[in-house]
């Protein structure tokens, strides 16, 4: 293994905890212990992804600088409104996490209202950052909450709306009488919302748009880029 020699006359700080040497600083640069720079790249579509120490090969607590890259054209989505598309959590306070998003992180669309005047479901969350200080460059990417589902129309024989997906919220259920639209016997359902936007109400209430980001207090934005939905 190659070795590195240092002129110890230039050491400016040595920290000892009573048992072992914990840090050596040379001209304001820590030379012991060494830090580890590790890149994790997402190069194909995936769902419900969690970036945590277990996802970083070679991780060393408190000594790791993580670069997380989402390639262009890649979608990180969610399979349900109850699951976040991308979660970042569990790192040591002395680690660094830098995210470069060139793709799309998007929550699941809310389900449409079902039956007679059923309410539309809320859209899902795109990004959750929990207790981990994270820098994000979103200049070339998108972070989008799921659209809210549309409210159902009235019956008799009201038609349930379609389920939402990451690419669209569920459409509202059709009113009774004629499939696909309302008549005097019922009212048509409302449309699902666009990314991060509320659905449209009908007889049933509209579903709320999903959050783009939860845990914003833990994030430093190197570039904001495109975000649809609430930032909380």
PDB file of C-alpha atoms in Angstrom:
ATOM      1  CA  UNK A   1       0.000   0.000   0.000  1.00  0.00           C
ATOM      2  CA  UNK A   2       1.464   3.439  -0.896  1.00  0.00           C
ATOM      3  CA  UNK A   3       2.399   5.626   2.029  1.00  0.00           C
ATOM      4  CA  UNK A   4       2.365   9.398   2.475  1.00  0.00           C
ATOM      5  CA  UNK A   5       5.015  11.310   4.419  1.00  0.00           C
ATOM      6  CA  UNK A   6       4.349  14.590   6.214  1.00  0.00           C
ATOM      7  CA  UNK A   7       6.586  17.223   7.741  1.00  0.00           C
ATOM      8  CA  UNK A   8       5.370  16.934  11.323  1.00  0.00           C
ATOM      9  CA  UNK A   9       6.898  20.306  12.166  1.00  0.00           C
ATOM     10  CA  UNK A  10       3.900  21.830  10.365  1.00  0.00           C
ATOM     11  CA  UNK A  11       1.270  19.986  12.437  1.00  0.00           C
ATOM     12  CA  UNK A  12      -0.992  22.609  13.978  1.00  0.00           C
ATOM     13  CA  UNK A  13      -3.292  20.432  16.111  1.00  0.00           C
ATOM     14  CA  UNK A  14      -3.403  16.945  17.600  1.00  0.00           C
ATOM     15  CA  UNK A  15      -6.491  15.650  19.417  1.00  0.00           C
ATOM     16  CA  UNK A  16      -6.236  12.788  21.904  1.00  0.00           C
ATOM     17  CA  UNK A  17      -9.262  11.420  23.755  1.00  0.00           C
ATOM     18  CA  UNK A  18      -7.285   9.724  26.533  1.00  0.00           C
ATOM     19  CA  UNK A  19      -7.286   6.378  24.759  1.00  0.00           C
ATOM     20  CA  UNK A  20      -6.305   6.997  21.155  1.00  0.00           C
ATOM     21  CA  UNK A  21      -5.319   9.637  18.651  1.00  0.00           C
ATOM     22  CA  UNK A  22      -8.537  10.988  17.150  1.00  0.00           C
ATOM     23  CA  UNK A  23      -7.403  13.750  14.778  1.00  0.00           C
ATOM     24  CA  UNK A  24      -4.292  15.385  13.358  1.00  0.00           C
ATOM     25  CA  UNK A  25      -4.597  18.757  11.600  1.00  0.00           C
ATOM     26  CA  UNK A  26      -1.868  19.937   9.251  1.00  0.00           C
ATOM     27  CA  UNK A  27      -2.077  23.574   8.151  1.00  0.00           C
ATOM     28  CA  UNK A  28      -5.856  23.620   8.771  1.00  0.00           C
ATOM     29  CA  UNK A  29      -6.376  20.325   6.871  1.00  0.00           C
ATOM     30  CA  UNK A  30      -7.303  17.129   8.681  1.00  0.00           C
ATOM     31  CA  UNK A  31      -4.831  14.401   7.681  1.00  0.00           C
ATOM     32  CA  UNK A  32      -6.010  11.851  10.237  1.00  0.00           C
ATOM     33  CA  UNK A  33      -8.396  10.187  10.128  1.00  0.00           C
ATOM     34  CA  UNK A  34      -8.786  10.174   6.357  1.00  0.00           C
ATOM     35  CA  UNK A  35     -12.162  10.993   4.781  1.00  0.00           C
ATOM     36  CA  UNK A  36     -13.871   8.893   2.134  1.00  0.00           C
ATOM     37  CA  UNK A  37     -15.445  10.377  -0.994  1.00  0.00           C
ATOM     38  CA  UNK A  38     -18.060   7.992  -2.407  1.00  0.00           C
ATOM     39  CA  UNK A  39     -20.397   8.479  -5.371  1.00  0.00           C
ATOM     40  CA  UNK A  40     -23.761   6.724  -5.658  1.00  0.00           C
ATOM     41  CA  UNK A  41     -25.310   7.006  -9.132  1.00  0.00           C
ATOM     42  CA  UNK A  42     -28.898   6.187 -10.121  1.00  0.00           C
ATOM     43  CA  UNK A  43     -28.794   5.326 -13.820  1.00  0.00           C
ATOM     44  CA  UNK A  44     -32.194   3.657 -14.319  1.00  0.00           C
ATOM     45  CA  UNK A  45     -35.742   4.240 -13.111  1.00  0.00           C
ATOM     46  CA  UNK A  46     -36.516   3.120  -9.570  1.00  0.00           C
ATOM     47  CA  UNK A  47     -39.184   3.597  -6.888  1.00  0.00           C
ATOM     48  CA  UNK A  48     -39.284   4.296  -3.148  1.00  0.00           C
ATOM     49  CA  UNK A  49     -35.511   4.762  -2.941  1.00  0.00           C
ATOM     50  CA  UNK A  50     -33.781   5.406   0.380  1.00  0.00           C
ATOM     51  CA  UNK A  51     -30.308   6.961   0.477  1.00  0.00           C
ATOM     52  CA  UNK A  52     -28.826   6.011   3.836  1.00  0.00           C
ATOM     53  CA  UNK A  53     -25.515   4.559   5.068  1.00  0.00           C
ATOM     54  CA  UNK A  54     -26.568   1.045   4.031  1.00  0.00           C
ATOM     55  CA  UNK A  55     -26.853   2.252   0.418  1.00  0.00           C
ATOM     56  CA  UNK A  56     -23.277   3.606   0.365  1.00  0.00           C
ATOM     57  CA  UNK A  57     -20.612   0.944  -0.197  1.00  0.00           C
ATOM     58  CA  UNK A  58     -17.517   1.693   1.889  1.00  0.00           C
ATOM     59  CA  UNK A  59     -19.347   4.063   4.224  1.00  0.00           C
ATOM     60  CA  UNK A  60     -17.535   5.078   7.421  1.00  0.00           C
ATOM     61  CA  UNK A  61     -19.611   6.983   9.980  1.00  0.00           C
ATOM     62  CA  UNK A  62     -18.615  10.617  10.307  1.00  0.00           C
ATOM     63  CA  UNK A  63     -15.864  10.357   7.692  1.00  0.00           C
ATOM     64  CA  UNK A  64     -17.829  10.041   4.455  1.00  0.00           C
ATOM     65  CA  UNK A  65     -18.573  12.621   1.776  1.00  0.00           C
ATOM     66  CA  UNK A  66     -21.438  11.221  -0.311  1.00  0.00           C
ATOM     67  CA  UNK A  67     -22.156  12.420  -3.841  1.00  0.00           C
ATOM     68  CA  UNK A  68     -25.580  11.185  -4.975  1.00  0.00           C
ATOM     69  CA  UNK A  69     -26.203  11.593  -8.700  1.00  0.00           C
ATOM     70  CA  UNK A  70     -29.514  11.035 -10.520  1.00  0.00           C
ATOM     71  CA  UNK A  71     -28.771  10.742 -14.225  1.00  0.00           C
ATOM     72  CA  UNK A  72     -30.638  12.630 -16.935  1.00  0.00           C
ATOM     73  CA  UNK A  73     -33.832  10.866 -18.034  1.00  0.00           C
ATOM     74  CA  UNK A  74     -34.094   8.818 -14.829  1.00  0.00           C
ATOM     75  CA  UNK A  75     -37.332   8.853 -12.805  1.00  0.00           C
ATOM     76  CA  UNK A  76     -37.422   8.076  -9.092  1.00  0.00           C
ATOM     77  CA  UNK A  77     -41.112   7.550  -8.345  1.00  0.00           C
ATOM     78  CA  UNK A  78     -43.355   6.138  -5.655  1.00  0.00           C
ATOM     79  CA  UNK A  79     -45.648   3.135  -5.773  1.00  0.00           C
ATOM     80  CA  UNK A  80     -48.239   4.661  -3.422  1.00  0.00           C
ATOM     81  CA  UNK A  81     -49.174   8.010  -1.922  1.00  0.00           C
ATOM     82  CA  UNK A  82     -48.116   6.698   1.487  1.00  0.00           C
ATOM     83  CA  UNK A  83     -44.522   6.139   0.370  1.00  0.00           C
ATOM     84  CA  UNK A  84     -42.001   8.862  -0.483  1.00  0.00           C
ATOM     85  CA  UNK A  85     -40.256   8.617  -3.848  1.00  0.00           C
ATOM     86  CA  UNK A  86     -36.810   9.505  -2.394  1.00  0.00           C
ATOM     87  CA  UNK A  87     -35.825   9.504   1.278  1.00  0.00           C
ATOM     88  CA  UNK A  88     -32.460  10.709   2.609  1.00  0.00           C
ATOM     89  CA  UNK A  89     -31.766   9.792   6.228  1.00  0.00           C
ATOM     90  CA  UNK A  90     -29.489   8.199   8.789  1.00  0.00           C
ATOM     91  CA  UNK A  91     -26.112   9.839   8.147  1.00  0.00           C
ATOM     92  CA  UNK A  92     -23.704  11.039  10.824  1.00  0.00           C
ATOM     93  CA  UNK A  93     -23.615  14.761  11.562  1.00  0.00           C
ATOM     94  CA  UNK A  94     -19.982  14.862  10.367  1.00  0.00           C
ATOM     95  CA  UNK A  95     -20.778  13.280   6.998  1.00  0.00           C
ATOM     96  CA  UNK A  96     -21.634  15.402   3.968  1.00  0.00           C
ATOM     97  CA  UNK A  97     -24.338  14.560   1.421  1.00  0.00           C
ATOM     98  CA  UNK A  98     -24.455  16.332  -1.947  1.00  0.00           C
ATOM     99  CA  UNK A  99     -27.267  15.521  -4.377  1.00  0.00           C
ATOM    100  CA  UNK A 100     -27.084  16.324  -8.100  1.00  0.00           C
ATOM    101  CA  UNK A 101     -30.500  15.755  -9.646  1.00  0.00           C
ATOM    102  CA  UNK A 102     -30.534  15.630 -13.433  1.00  0.00           C
ATOM    103  CA  UNK A 103     -33.710  13.517 -13.566  1.00  0.00           C
ATOM    104  CA  UNK A 104     -37.184  13.586 -12.037  1.00  0.00           C
ATOM    105  CA  UNK A 105     -38.166  12.747  -8.450  1.00  0.00           C
ATOM    106  CA  UNK A 106     -41.973  12.499  -8.264  1.00  0.00           C
ATOM    107  CA  UNK A 107     -44.603  11.410  -5.756  1.00  0.00           C
ATOM    108  CA  UNK A 108     -47.554   9.189  -6.595  1.00  0.00           C
ATOM    109  CA  UNK A 109     -50.770  10.766  -7.914  1.00  0.00           C
ATOM    110  CA  UNK A 110     -53.792  10.790  -5.625  1.00  0.00           C
ATOM    111  CA  UNK A 111     -56.643   8.384  -6.264  1.00  0.00           C
ATOM    112  CA  UNK A 112     -59.828   9.813  -7.694  1.00  0.00           C
ATOM    113  CA  UNK A 113     -62.994  10.029  -5.675  1.00  0.00           C
ATOM    114  CA  UNK A 114     -64.982   6.808  -5.699  1.00  0.00           C
ATOM    115  CA  UNK A 115     -68.710   6.297  -5.945  1.00  0.00           C
ATOM    116  CA  UNK A 116     -71.281   8.871  -4.973  1.00  0.00           C
ATOM    117  CA  UNK A 117     -69.527  12.171  -4.121  1.00  0.00           C
ATOM    118  CA  UNK A 118     -66.384  10.480  -2.847  1.00  0.00           C
ATOM    119  CA  UNK A 119     -63.409  12.721  -2.097  1.00  0.00           C
ATOM    120  CA  UNK A 120     -60.238  12.599  -4.154  1.00  0.00           C
ATOM    121  CA  UNK A 121     -57.082  11.364  -2.467  1.00  0.00           C
ATOM    122  CA  UNK A 122     -54.049  13.502  -1.709  1.00  0.00           C
ATOM    123  CA  UNK A 123     -50.942  13.240  -3.876  1.00  0.00           C
ATOM    124  CA  UNK A 124     -47.756  11.738  -2.474  1.00  0.00           C
ATOM    125  CA  UNK A 125     -44.460  13.330  -1.419  1.00  0.00           C
ATOM    126  CA  UNK A 126     -41.482  13.413  -3.769  1.00  0.00           C
ATOM    127  CA  UNK A 127     -38.516  14.017  -1.401  1.00  0.00           C
ATOM    128  CA  UNK A 128     -38.076  13.539   2.343  1.00  0.00           C
ATOM    129  CA  UNK A 129     -34.837  14.597   4.044  1.00  0.00           C
ATOM    130  CA  UNK A 130     -34.884  13.419   7.647  1.00  0.00           C
ATOM    131  CA  UNK A 131     -32.229  14.596  10.101  1.00  0.00           C
ATOM    132  CA  UNK A 132     -29.409  14.658   7.550  1.00  0.00           C
ATOM    133  CA  UNK A 133     -27.813  17.923   6.404  1.00  0.00           C
ATOM    134  CA  UNK A 134     -27.977  17.744   2.613  1.00  0.00           C
ATOM    135  CA  UNK A 135     -26.968  20.035  -0.245  1.00  0.00           C
ATOM    136  CA  UNK A 136     -29.041  19.706  -3.426  1.00  0.00           C
ATOM    137  CA  UNK A 137     -28.266  20.908  -6.938  1.00  0.00           C
ATOM    138  CA  UNK A 138     -31.568  20.642  -8.808  1.00  0.00           C
ATOM    139  CA  UNK A 139     -30.578  22.933 -11.692  1.00  0.00           C
ATOM    140  CA  UNK A 140     -31.258  20.308 -14.364  1.00  0.00           C
ATOM    141  CA  UNK A 141     -33.887  18.237 -12.563  1.00  0.00           C
ATOM    142  CA  UNK A 142     -37.420  18.236 -11.243  1.00  0.00           C
ATOM    143  CA  UNK A 143     -38.812  17.443  -7.786  1.00  0.00           C
ATOM    144  CA  UNK A 144     -42.592  17.112  -7.999  1.00  0.00           C
ATOM    145  CA  UNK A 145     -45.322  16.148  -5.585  1.00  0.00           C
ATOM    146  CA  UNK A 146     -48.091  13.935  -6.937  1.00  0.00           C
ATOM    147  CA  UNK A 147     -51.272  15.582  -8.179  1.00  0.00           C
ATOM    148  CA  UNK A 148     -54.406  15.402  -6.041  1.00  0.00           C
ATOM    149  CA  UNK A 149     -57.267  13.179  -7.206  1.00  0.00           C
ATOM    150  CA  UNK A 150     -60.466  14.689  -8.538  1.00  0.00           C
ATOM    151  CA  UNK A 151     -63.676  14.518  -6.538  1.00  0.00           C
ATOM    152  CA  UNK A 152     -66.336  12.038  -7.663  1.00  0.00           C
ATOM    153  CA  UNK A 153     -69.616  13.096  -9.188  1.00  0.00           C
ATOM    154  CA  UNK A 154     -73.058  12.166  -7.917  1.00  0.00           C
ATOM    155  CA  UNK A 155     -75.028   9.050  -8.659  1.00  0.00           C
ATOM    156  CA  UNK A 156     -77.251   7.085  -9.255  1.00  0.00           C
ATOM    157  CA  UNK A 157     -74.799   4.698 -10.825  1.00  0.00           C
ATOM    158  CA  UNK A 158     -71.839   7.018 -10.410  1.00  0.00           C
ATOM    159  CA  UNK A 159     -68.619   5.737 -11.948  1.00  0.00           C
ATOM    160  CA  UNK A 160     -65.422   5.518  -9.866  1.00  0.00           C
ATOM    161  CA  UNK A 161     -62.437   7.507 -11.045  1.00  0.00           C
ATOM    162  CA  UNK A 162     -59.126   5.988 -12.094  1.00  0.00           C
ATOM    163  CA  UNK A 163     -56.230   5.479  -9.706  1.00  0.00           C
ATOM    164  CA  UNK A 164     -53.375   7.956  -9.805  1.00  0.00           C
ATOM    165  CA  UNK A 165     -49.833   7.202 -10.960  1.00  0.00           C
ATOM    166  CA  UNK A 166     -46.552   9.080 -10.692  1.00  0.00           C
ATOM    167  CA  UNK A 167     -47.234  10.633 -14.096  1.00  0.00           C
ATOM    168  CA  UNK A 168     -50.796  11.758 -13.362  1.00  0.00           C
ATOM    169  CA  UNK A 169     -53.400  12.019 -10.659  1.00  0.00           C
ATOM    170  CA  UNK A 170     -56.588  10.008 -10.881  1.00  0.00           C
ATOM    171  CA  UNK A 171     -59.389  11.584 -12.892  1.00  0.00           C
ATOM    172  CA  UNK A 172     -62.644  12.289 -11.116  1.00  0.00           C
ATOM    173  CA  UNK A 173     -65.397   9.697 -11.169  1.00  0.00           C
ATOM    174  CA  UNK A 174     -68.094  10.202 -13.796  1.00  0.00           C
ATOM    175  CA  UNK A 175     -71.609  11.146 -12.809  1.00  0.00           C
ATOM    176  CA  UNK A 176     -74.540   8.751 -13.105  1.00  0.00           C
ATOM    177  CA  UNK A 177     -76.650   8.259 -16.202  1.00  0.00           C
ATOM    178  CA  UNK A 178     -74.141   8.156 -19.044  1.00  0.00           C
ATOM    179  CA  UNK A 179     -70.687   6.615 -18.728  1.00  0.00           C
ATOM    180  CA  UNK A 180     -67.966   9.227 -19.134  1.00  0.00           C
ATOM    181  CA  UNK A 181     -70.027  12.266 -18.208  1.00  0.00           C
ATOM    182  CA  UNK A 182     -72.860  13.614 -16.097  1.00  0.00           C
ATOM    183  CA  UNK A 183     -76.505  14.067 -17.033  1.00  0.00           C
ATOM    184  CA  UNK A 184     -79.430  15.486 -15.182  1.00  0.00           C
ATOM    185  CA  UNK A 185     -79.293  12.336 -13.089  1.00  0.00           C
ATOM    186  CA  UNK A 186     -75.816  13.118 -11.787  1.00  0.00           C
ATOM    187  CA  UNK A 187     -72.756  15.309 -12.085  1.00  0.00           C
ATOM    188  CA  UNK A 188     -69.401  14.487 -13.605  1.00  0.00           C
ATOM    189  CA  UNK A 189     -66.346  14.066 -11.410  1.00  0.00           C
ATOM    190  CA  UNK A 190     -63.562  16.621 -11.240  1.00  0.00           C
ATOM    191  CA  UNK A 191     -60.211  16.254 -12.966  1.00  0.00           C
ATOM    192  CA  UNK A 192     -57.070  15.175 -11.207  1.00  0.00           C
ATOM    193  CA  UNK A 193     -54.441  17.816 -10.467  1.00  0.00           C
ATOM    194  CA  UNK A 194     -51.140  18.371 -12.220  1.00  0.00           C
ATOM    195  CA  UNK A 195     -47.883  17.651 -10.356  1.00  0.00           C
ATOM    196  CA  UNK A 196     -48.102  19.081  -6.862  1.00  0.00           C
ATOM    197  CA  UNK A 197     -51.502  20.699  -7.535  1.00  0.00           C
ATOM    198  CA  UNK A 198     -54.909  20.039  -6.001  1.00  0.00           C
ATOM    199  CA  UNK A 199     -57.468  18.038  -7.947  1.00  0.00           C
ATOM    200  CA  UNK A 200     -60.767  19.556  -8.988  1.00  0.00           C
ATOM    201  CA  UNK A 201     -63.790  19.210  -6.724  1.00  0.00           C
ATOM    202  CA  UNK A 202     -67.183  18.059  -7.901  1.00  0.00           C
ATOM    203  CA  UNK A 203     -69.838  16.669  -5.573  1.00  0.00           C
ATOM    204  CA  UNK A 204     -66.834  15.099  -3.813  1.00  0.00           C
ATOM    205  CA  UNK A 205     -63.974  17.162  -2.420  1.00  0.00           C
ATOM    206  CA  UNK A 206     -60.719  17.460  -4.339  1.00  0.00           C
ATOM    207  CA  UNK A 207     -57.553  15.747  -3.154  1.00  0.00           C
ATOM    208  CA  UNK A 208     -54.660  17.972  -2.097  1.00  0.00           C
ATOM    209  CA  UNK A 209     -51.509  18.171  -4.174  1.00  0.00           C
ATOM    210  CA  UNK A 210     -48.529  16.287  -2.780  1.00  0.00           C
ATOM    211  CA  UNK A 211     -45.465  17.899  -1.241  1.00  0.00           C
ATOM    212  CA  UNK A 212     -42.407  18.376  -3.393  1.00  0.00           C
ATOM    213  CA  UNK A 213     -40.153  18.411  -0.310  1.00  0.00           C
ATOM    214  CA  UNK A 214     -40.531  17.523   3.362  1.00  0.00           C
ATOM    215  CA  UNK A 215     -37.602  18.365   5.651  1.00  0.00           C
ATOM    216  CA  UNK A 216     -36.510  21.547   3.902  1.00  0.00           C
ATOM    217  CA  UNK A 217     -34.815  22.766   7.112  1.00  0.00           C
ATOM    218  CA  UNK A 218     -32.188  20.073   6.526  1.00  0.00           C
ATOM    219  CA  UNK A 219     -31.454  21.198   2.954  1.00  0.00           C
ATOM    220  CA  UNK A 220     -29.112  23.775   1.441  1.00  0.00           C
ATOM    221  CA  UNK A 221     -30.132  24.475  -2.165  1.00  0.00           C
ATOM    222  CA  UNK A 222     -27.131  24.912  -4.457  1.00  0.00           C
ATOM    223  CA  UNK A 223     -29.698  25.350  -7.254  1.00  0.00           C
ATOM    224  CA  UNK A 224     -33.471  25.246  -6.823  1.00  0.00           C
ATOM    225  CA  UNK A 225     -34.450  24.181 -10.348  1.00  0.00           C
ATOM    226  CA  UNK A 226     -38.020  22.983 -11.000  1.00  0.00           C
ATOM    227  CA  UNK A 227     -40.219  21.994  -8.062  1.00  0.00           C
ATOM    228  CA  UNK A 228     -43.996  21.440  -8.070  1.00  0.00           C
ATOM    229  CA  UNK A 229     -45.778  21.141  -4.754  1.00  0.00           C
ATOM    230  CA  UNK A 230     -45.297  22.456  -1.245  1.00  0.00           C
ATOM    231  CA  UNK A 231     -41.816  22.839   0.312  1.00  0.00           C
ATOM    232  CA  UNK A 232     -42.120  22.139   4.027  1.00  0.00           C
TER     233      UNK A 232
END
